[in-house]
């Protein structure tokens, strides 16, 4: 592995009180940076103080959006160890997104080692309270100073760290969701499978309109027939119907969540039938009419599990499990967070201890 050049901050900051953290505003002292240049490959690995950086106004990412990112977390366990959850799975997906955006492949083992070094340096920034975490945001941007459309020849990879408060500070709160029948997030053959800023830009308008109407998030339907369910907001979605767990199959326009994979693997491990297939919104409404729709929940790194209490499709509203968190959603949340915070023994090899306080 190439050496990482380390420059320590001369102005170390302080971790705010866990109750004041919120999400995404506060950043740890250091960041990892690496450059890519055609012919030279990835080089110049360094850890430097978190700060502004220079880029030409013509940098390609600013004009045509050639960029990818990841979102993962580090946790502080009750034994004051710092853990990562399935880190190699997130980094493999990073490379999959890179491939879709024509960004050069990274050595995920090297990035993994760099991430561990960074977290060891900033371990004091991992907040100490159940539900809080150090959010990890790796990203790559195209940096060629060029305003024509092409694949960039130069890139920068960054990893920044953001201590985050508990997602459920006031306990589980099932959300009210609008089934989106006008806007779409992604199409087959598009960028839906990649974690890339463009997909988020494409989702803003629907999100704003849904929030104006009093909903928390939108449920995306497929872009062709507006019939098959894709994702909820920026999470994958699960339906428990008549004892069976169903989630849309990864069809090319859905982001393959690591939490989604964890949910499927745990369900199967517990002997619950878990199926990945196309599921239409009509099927969900019919199951509800027959009294068979037991639970609906989203899955993602930020919330882990987010119970859905209400769905509204073309003005028709259905209430799921009395707008209460269902037992299966609760069991998954407790188990996954239990693994992450070291309360449940890891028999899957998902948890990696990277530092000790
Ligand atoms: C990140 C993301 C998810 C959830 O993936 P996790 O790996 O579970 O965090 C789902 N949908 C979209 C669009 C995403 O960007």
Tab-separated table of N, CA and C in Angstrom, residues 141-235:
chain	number	residue	atom	x	y	z
A	141	UNK	N	-15.115	13.326	-7.326
A	141	UNK	CA	-15.572	14.342	-8.284
A	141	UNK	C	-14.588	14.472	-9.448
A	142	UNK	N	-15.150	14.809	-10.623
A	142	UNK	CA	-14.342	15.008	-11.837
A	142	UNK	C	-13.776	16.421	-11.815
A	143	UNK	N	-12.460	16.566	-12.023
A	143	UNK	CA	-11.832	17.876	-11.822
A	143	UNK	C	-11.196	18.496	-13.064
A	144	UNK	N	-11.290	17.853	-14.226
A	144	UNK	CA	-10.703	18.490	-15.426
A	144	UNK	C	-11.258	19.906	-15.588
A	145	UNK	N	-10.392	20.907	-15.827
A	145	UNK	CA	-10.892	22.261	-16.075
A	145	UNK	C	-11.330	22.377	-17.529
A	146	UNK	N	-12.548	21.987	-17.837
A	146	UNK	CA	-12.990	21.856	-19.217
A	146	UNK	C	-14.514	21.930	-19.251
A	147	UNK	N	-15.084	22.775	-20.085
A	147	UNK	CA	-16.545	22.870	-20.129
A	147	UNK	C	-17.182	22.147	-21.328
A	148	UNK	N	-16.416	21.260	-21.968
A	148	UNK	CA	-17.021	20.390	-22.966
A	148	UNK	C	-17.493	19.119	-22.275
A	149	UNK	N	-18.379	18.375	-22.948
A	149	UNK	CA	-18.863	17.135	-22.347
A	149	UNK	C	-17.969	15.975	-22.759
A	150	UNK	N	-17.372	15.335	-21.784
A	150	UNK	CA	-16.560	14.131	-22.018
A	150	UNK	C	-16.329	13.475	-20.664
A	151	UNK	N	-15.620	12.355	-20.670
A	151	UNK	CA	-15.228	11.727	-19.417
A	151	UNK	C	-13.964	12.444	-18.936
A	152	UNK	N	-13.960	12.856	-17.673
A	152	UNK	CA	-12.812	13.590	-17.136
A	152	UNK	C	-11.565	12.693	-17.084
A	153	UNK	N	-10.388	13.320	-17.177
A	153	UNK	CA	-9.115	12.587	-17.042
A	153	UNK	C	-8.539	12.711	-15.639
A	154	UNK	N	-9.120	13.601	-14.823
A	154	UNK	CA	-8.616	13.794	-13.451
A	154	UNK	C	-9.785	13.779	-12.466
A	155	UNK	N	-9.495	13.284	-11.263
A	155	UNK	CA	-10.531	13.180	-10.213
A	155	UNK	C	-9.906	13.422	-8.864
A	156	UNK	N	-10.763	13.730	-7.902
A	156	UNK	CA	-10.342	13.726	-6.508
A	156	UNK	C	-11.309	12.864	-5.722
A	157	UNK	N	-10.746	12.050	-4.835
A	157	UNK	CA	-11.548	11.263	-3.899
A	157	UNK	C	-11.368	11.886	-2.517
A	158	UNK	N	-12.466	12.115	-1.833
A	158	UNK	CA	-12.417	12.638	-0.464
A	158	UNK	C	-13.166	11.679	0.452
A	159	UNK	N	-12.755	11.650	1.708
A	159	UNK	CA	-13.606	11.037	2.736
A	159	UNK	C	-13.717	12.066	3.849
A	160	UNK	N	-14.951	12.495	4.120
A	160	UNK	CA	-15.184	13.424	5.225
A	160	UNK	C	-16.040	12.731	6.279
A	161	UNK	N	-15.950	13.196	7.503
A	161	UNK	CA	-16.607	12.543	8.638
A	161	UNK	C	-17.518	13.548	9.340
A	162	UNK	N	-18.743	13.129	9.625
A	162	UNK	CA	-19.702	14.046	10.238
A	162	UNK	C	-20.410	13.391	11.422
A	163	UNK	N	-20.049	13.792	12.658
A	163	UNK	CA	-20.750	13.230	13.812
A	163	UNK	C	-22.242	13.564	13.738
A	164	UNK	N	-23.086	12.572	13.978
A	164	UNK	CA	-24.524	12.741	13.782
A	164	UNK	C	-25.307	12.322	15.005
A	165	UNK	N	-26.377	13.053	15.247
A	165	UNK	CA	-27.269	12.740	16.361
A	165	UNK	C	-28.117	11.524	16.064
A	166	UNK	N	-28.906	11.099	17.019
A	166	UNK	CA	-29.766	9.934	16.842
A	166	UNK	C	-30.861	10.265	15.834
A	167	UNK	N	-31.070	9.387	14.870
A	167	UNK	CA	-32.116	9.579	13.857
A	167	UNK	C	-33.483	9.592	14.526
A	168	UNK	N	-33.647	8.712	15.504
A	168	UNK	CA	-34.923	8.648	16.227
A	168	UNK	C	-34.736	9.189	17.644
A	169	UNK	N	-34.543	10.501	17.731
A	169	UNK	CA	-34.309	11.103	19.048
A	169	UNK	C	-35.539	10.929	19.936
A	170	UNK	N	-36.729	10.966	19.312
A	170	UNK	CA	-37.967	10.842	20.105
A	170	UNK	C	-38.654	9.495	19.880
A	171	UNK	N	-37.878	8.480	19.536
A	171	UNK	CA	-38.479	7.160	19.319
A	171	UNK	C	-38.988	7.021	17.896
A	172	UNK	N	-39.332	5.807	17.528
A	172	UNK	CA	-39.858	5.491	16.199
A	172	UNK	C	-41.096	6.318	15.904
A	173	UNK	N	-41.189	6.845	14.713
A	173	UNK	CA	-42.371	7.607	14.346
A	173	UNK	C	-42.737	7.226	12.915
A	174	UNK	N	-43.744	6.362	12.729
A	174	UNK	CA	-44.077	5.943	11.363
A	174	UNK	C	-44.395	7.160	10.481
A	175	UNK	N	-43.933	7.118	9.241
A	175	UNK	CA	-44.062	8.271	8.349
A	175	UNK	C	-45.226	8.122	7.374
A	176	UNK	N	-45.664	9.271	6.881
A	176	UNK	CA	-46.754	9.328	5.922
A	176	UNK	C	-46.149	9.577	4.538
A	177	UNK	N	-46.490	8.717	3.586
A	177	UNK	CA	-45.798	8.689	2.298
A	177	UNK	C	-46.762	8.930	1.136
A	178	UNK	N	-46.345	9.780	0.218
A	178	UNK	CA	-47.128	9.999	-1.007
A	178	UNK	C	-46.619	9.057	-2.100
A	179	UNK	N	-47.508	8.302	-2.683
A	179	UNK	CA	-47.118	7.461	-3.823
A	179	UNK	C	-47.057	8.384	-5.033
A	180	UNK	N	-45.879	8.574	-5.573
A	180	UNK	CA	-45.634	9.588	-6.602
A	180	UNK	C	-46.082	9.063	-7.965
A	181	UNK	N	-47.072	9.737	-8.573
A	181	UNK	CA	-47.521	9.245	-9.883
A	181	UNK	C	-47.224	10.228	-11.015
A	182	UNK	N	-46.503	11.301	-10.704
A	182	UNK	CA	-46.156	12.275	-11.750
A	182	UNK	C	-44.641	12.231	-12.044
A	183	UNK	N	-43.838	12.452	-11.007
A	183	UNK	CA	-42.388	12.480	-11.206
A	183	UNK	C	-41.799	11.076	-11.072
A	184	UNK	N	-40.636	10.866	-11.714
A	184	UNK	CA	-39.920	9.598	-11.548
A	184	UNK	C	-38.486	9.878	-11.127
A	185	UNK	N	-37.882	8.891	-10.453
A	185	UNK	CA	-36.510	9.058	-9.966
A	185	UNK	C	-35.485	8.596	-10.987
A	186	UNK	N	-35.754	7.434	-11.584
A	186	UNK	CA	-34.761	6.819	-12.469
A	186	UNK	C	-35.466	5.879	-13.439
A	187	UNK	N	-34.806	5.635	-14.552
A	187	UNK	CA	-35.356	4.693	-15.531
A	187	UNK	C	-34.360	3.561	-15.775
A	188	UNK	N	-34.861	2.441	-16.282
A	188	UNK	CA	-33.964	1.354	-16.662
A	188	UNK	C	-32.995	1.888	-17.696
A	189	UNK	N	-31.730	1.552	-17.537
A	189	UNK	CA	-30.733	2.064	-18.474
A	189	UNK	C	-30.179	3.411	-18.040
A	190	UNK	N	-30.725	3.968	-16.978
A	190	UNK	CA	-30.243	5.258	-16.466
A	190	UNK	C	-29.275	5.062	-15.317
A	191	UNK	N	-29.313	5.998	-14.373
A	191	UNK	CA	-28.307	6.023	-13.303
A	191	UNK	C	-28.827	5.486	-11.969
A	192	UNK	N	-30.052	4.939	-11.985
A	192	UNK	CA	-30.715	4.565	-10.736
A	192	UNK	C	-29.922	3.665	-9.810
A	193	UNK	N	-29.097	2.793	-10.399
A	193	UNK	CA	-28.314	1.840	-9.597
A	193	UNK	C	-27.086	2.473	-8.957
A	194	UNK	N	-26.753	3.689	-9.383
A	194	UNK	CA	-25.527	4.338	-8.885
A	194	UNK	C	-25.866	5.336	-7.785
A	195	UNK	N	-24.959	5.440	-6.805
A	195	UNK	CA	-25.109	6.500	-5.814
A	195	UNK	C	-24.422	7.726	-6.383
A	196	UNK	N	-25.198	8.563	-7.037
A	196	UNK	CA	-24.654	9.709	-7.751
A	196	UNK	C	-25.556	10.920	-7.530
A	197	UNK	N	-24.953	12.109	-7.417
A	197	UNK	CA	-25.749	13.308	-7.117
A	197	UNK	C	-26.923	13.514	-8.068
A	198	UNK	N	-26.789	13.144	-9.334
A	198	UNK	CA	-27.860	13.381	-10.312
A	198	UNK	C	-29.190	12.791	-9.856
A	199	UNK	N	-29.151	11.629	-9.221
A	199	UNK	CA	-30.401	11.002	-8.778
A	199	UNK	C	-31.081	11.836	-7.689
A	200	UNK	N	-30.270	12.506	-6.911
A	200	UNK	CA	-30.826	13.350	-5.840
A	200	UNK	C	-31.390	14.629	-6.420
A	201	UNK	N	-30.694	15.197	-7.409
A	201	UNK	CA	-31.216	16.385	-8.099
A	201	UNK	C	-32.574	16.060	-8.710
A	202	UNK	N	-32.678	14.849	-9.277
A	202	UNK	CA	-33.905	14.441	-9.958
A	202	UNK	C	-35.063	14.231	-8.976
A	203	UNK	N	-34.749	14.088	-7.698
A	203	UNK	CA	-35.803	13.758	-6.728
A	203	UNK	C	-36.339	14.983	-5.983
A	204	UNK	N	-35.677	16.130	-6.140
A	204	UNK	CA	-36.007	17.287	-5.293
A	204	UNK	C	-37.422	17.825	-5.519
A	205	UNK	N	-37.804	17.980	-6.770
A	205	UNK	CA	-39.101	18.581	-7.094
A	205	UNK	C	-40.250	17.768	-6.488
A	206	UNK	N	-40.193	16.472	-6.652
A	206	UNK	CA	-41.252	15.613	-6.100
A	206	UNK	C	-41.281	15.717	-4.583
A	207	UNK	N	-40.099	15.745	-3.977
A	207	UNK	CA	-39.971	15.827	-2.529
A	207	UNK	C	-40.590	17.130	-2.000
A	208	UNK	N	-40.287	18.237	-2.683
A	208	UNK	CA	-40.820	19.545	-2.263
A	208	UNK	C	-42.340	19.543	-2.367
A	209	UNK	N	-42.867	19.038	-3.466
A	209	UNK	CA	-44.329	19.039	-3.643
A	209	UNK	C	-45.007	18.148	-2.616
A	210	UNK	N	-44.410	16.977	-2.359
A	210	UNK	CA	-45.003	16.052	-1.385
A	210	UNK	C	-45.011	16.683	0.009
A	211	UNK	N	-43.930	17.364	0.355
A	211	UNK	CA	-43.862	17.992	1.682
A	211	UNK	C	-44.879	19.115	1.816
A	212	UNK	N	-45.097	19.862	0.715
A	212	UNK	CA	-46.131	20.910	0.727
A	212	UNK	C	-47.499	20.304	1.012
A	213	UNK	N	-47.698	19.070	0.537
A	213	UNK	CA	-48.982	18.394	0.746
A	213	UNK	C	-49.035	17.680	2.087
A	214	UNK	N	-47.986	17.801	2.890
A	214	UNK	CA	-48.010	17.246	4.248
A	214	UNK	C	-47.419	15.851	4.391
A	215	UNK	N	-46.780	15.356	3.330
A	215	UNK	CA	-46.153	14.035	3.419
A	215	UNK	C	-44.673	14.170	3.794
A	216	UNK	N	-44.119	13.080	4.350
A	216	UNK	CA	-42.709	13.102	4.731
A	216	UNK	C	-41.819	12.796	3.525
A	217	UNK	N	-42.241	11.862	2.711
A	217	UNK	CA	-41.413	11.336	1.620
A	217	UNK	C	-42.318	10.888	0.483
A	218	UNK	N	-41.681	10.538	-0.648
A	218	UNK	CA	-42.443	9.942	-1.748
A	218	UNK	C	-42.056	8.475	-1.940
A	219	UNK	N	-43.015	7.719	-2.416
A	219	UNK	CA	-42.747	6.349	-2.851
A	219	UNK	C	-42.661	6.404	-4.372
A	220	UNK	N	-41.490	6.001	-4.883
A	220	UNK	CA	-41.274	6.089	-6.338
A	220	UNK	C	-41.850	4.875	-7.040
A	221	UNK	N	-42.547	5.124	-8.157
A	221	UNK	CA	-43.017	4.027	-9.006
A	221	UNK	C	-42.114	3.961	-10.241
A	222	UNK	N	-42.225	2.862	-10.980
A	222	UNK	CA	-41.368	2.706	-12.161
A	222	UNK	C	-41.704	3.784	-13.187
A	223	UNK	N	-40.710	4.160	-13.979
A	223	UNK	CA	-40.819	5.321	-14.856
A	223	UNK	C	-41.643	5.045	-16.113
A	224	UNK	N	-41.877	3.769	-16.438
A	224	UNK	CA	-42.559	3.449	-17.693
A	224	UNK	C	-44.065	3.313	-17.486
A	225	UNK	N	-44.457	2.446	-16.543
A	225	UNK	CA	-45.890	2.204	-16.334
A	225	UNK	C	-46.472	2.921	-15.131
A	226	UNK	N	-45.617	3.528	-14.300
A	226	UNK	CA	-46.072	4.149	-13.033
A	226	UNK	C	-46.894	3.143	-12.234
A	227	UNK	N	-46.375	1.955	-12.109
A	227	UNK	CA	-47.139	0.859	-11.532
A	227	UNK	C	-46.327	0.075	-10.518
A	228	UNK	N	-45.092	-0.268	-10.876
A	228	UNK	CA	-44.270	-1.095	-9.995
A	228	UNK	C	-43.487	-0.238	-9.015
A	229	UNK	N	-43.411	-0.715	-7.790
A	229	UNK	CA	-42.770	0.051	-6.725
A	229	UNK	C	-41.246	-0.042	-6.836
A	230	UNK	N	-40.591	1.105	-6.594
A	230	UNK	CA	-39.123	1.129	-6.685
A	230	UNK	C	-38.483	1.371	-5.311
A	231	UNK	N	-38.603	2.607	-4.808
A	231	UNK	CA	-37.945	2.943	-3.544
A	231	UNK	C	-38.788	3.968	-2.808
A	232	UNK	N	-38.444	4.211	-1.557
A	232	UNK	CA	-39.128	5.267	-0.809
A	232	UNK	C	-38.089	6.331	-0.447
A	233	UNK	N	-38.273	7.536	-1.006
A	233	UNK	CA	-37.310	8.613	-0.765
A	233	UNK	C	-35.931	8.139	-1.160
A	234	UNK	N	-35.018	8.083	-0.205
A	234	UNK	CA	-33.675	7.563	-0.479
A	234	UNK	C	-33.432	6.287	0.311
A	235	UNK	N	-34.506	5.495	0.416
A	235	UNK	CA	-34.395	4.197	1.094
A	235	UNK	C	-34.991	3.115	0.207
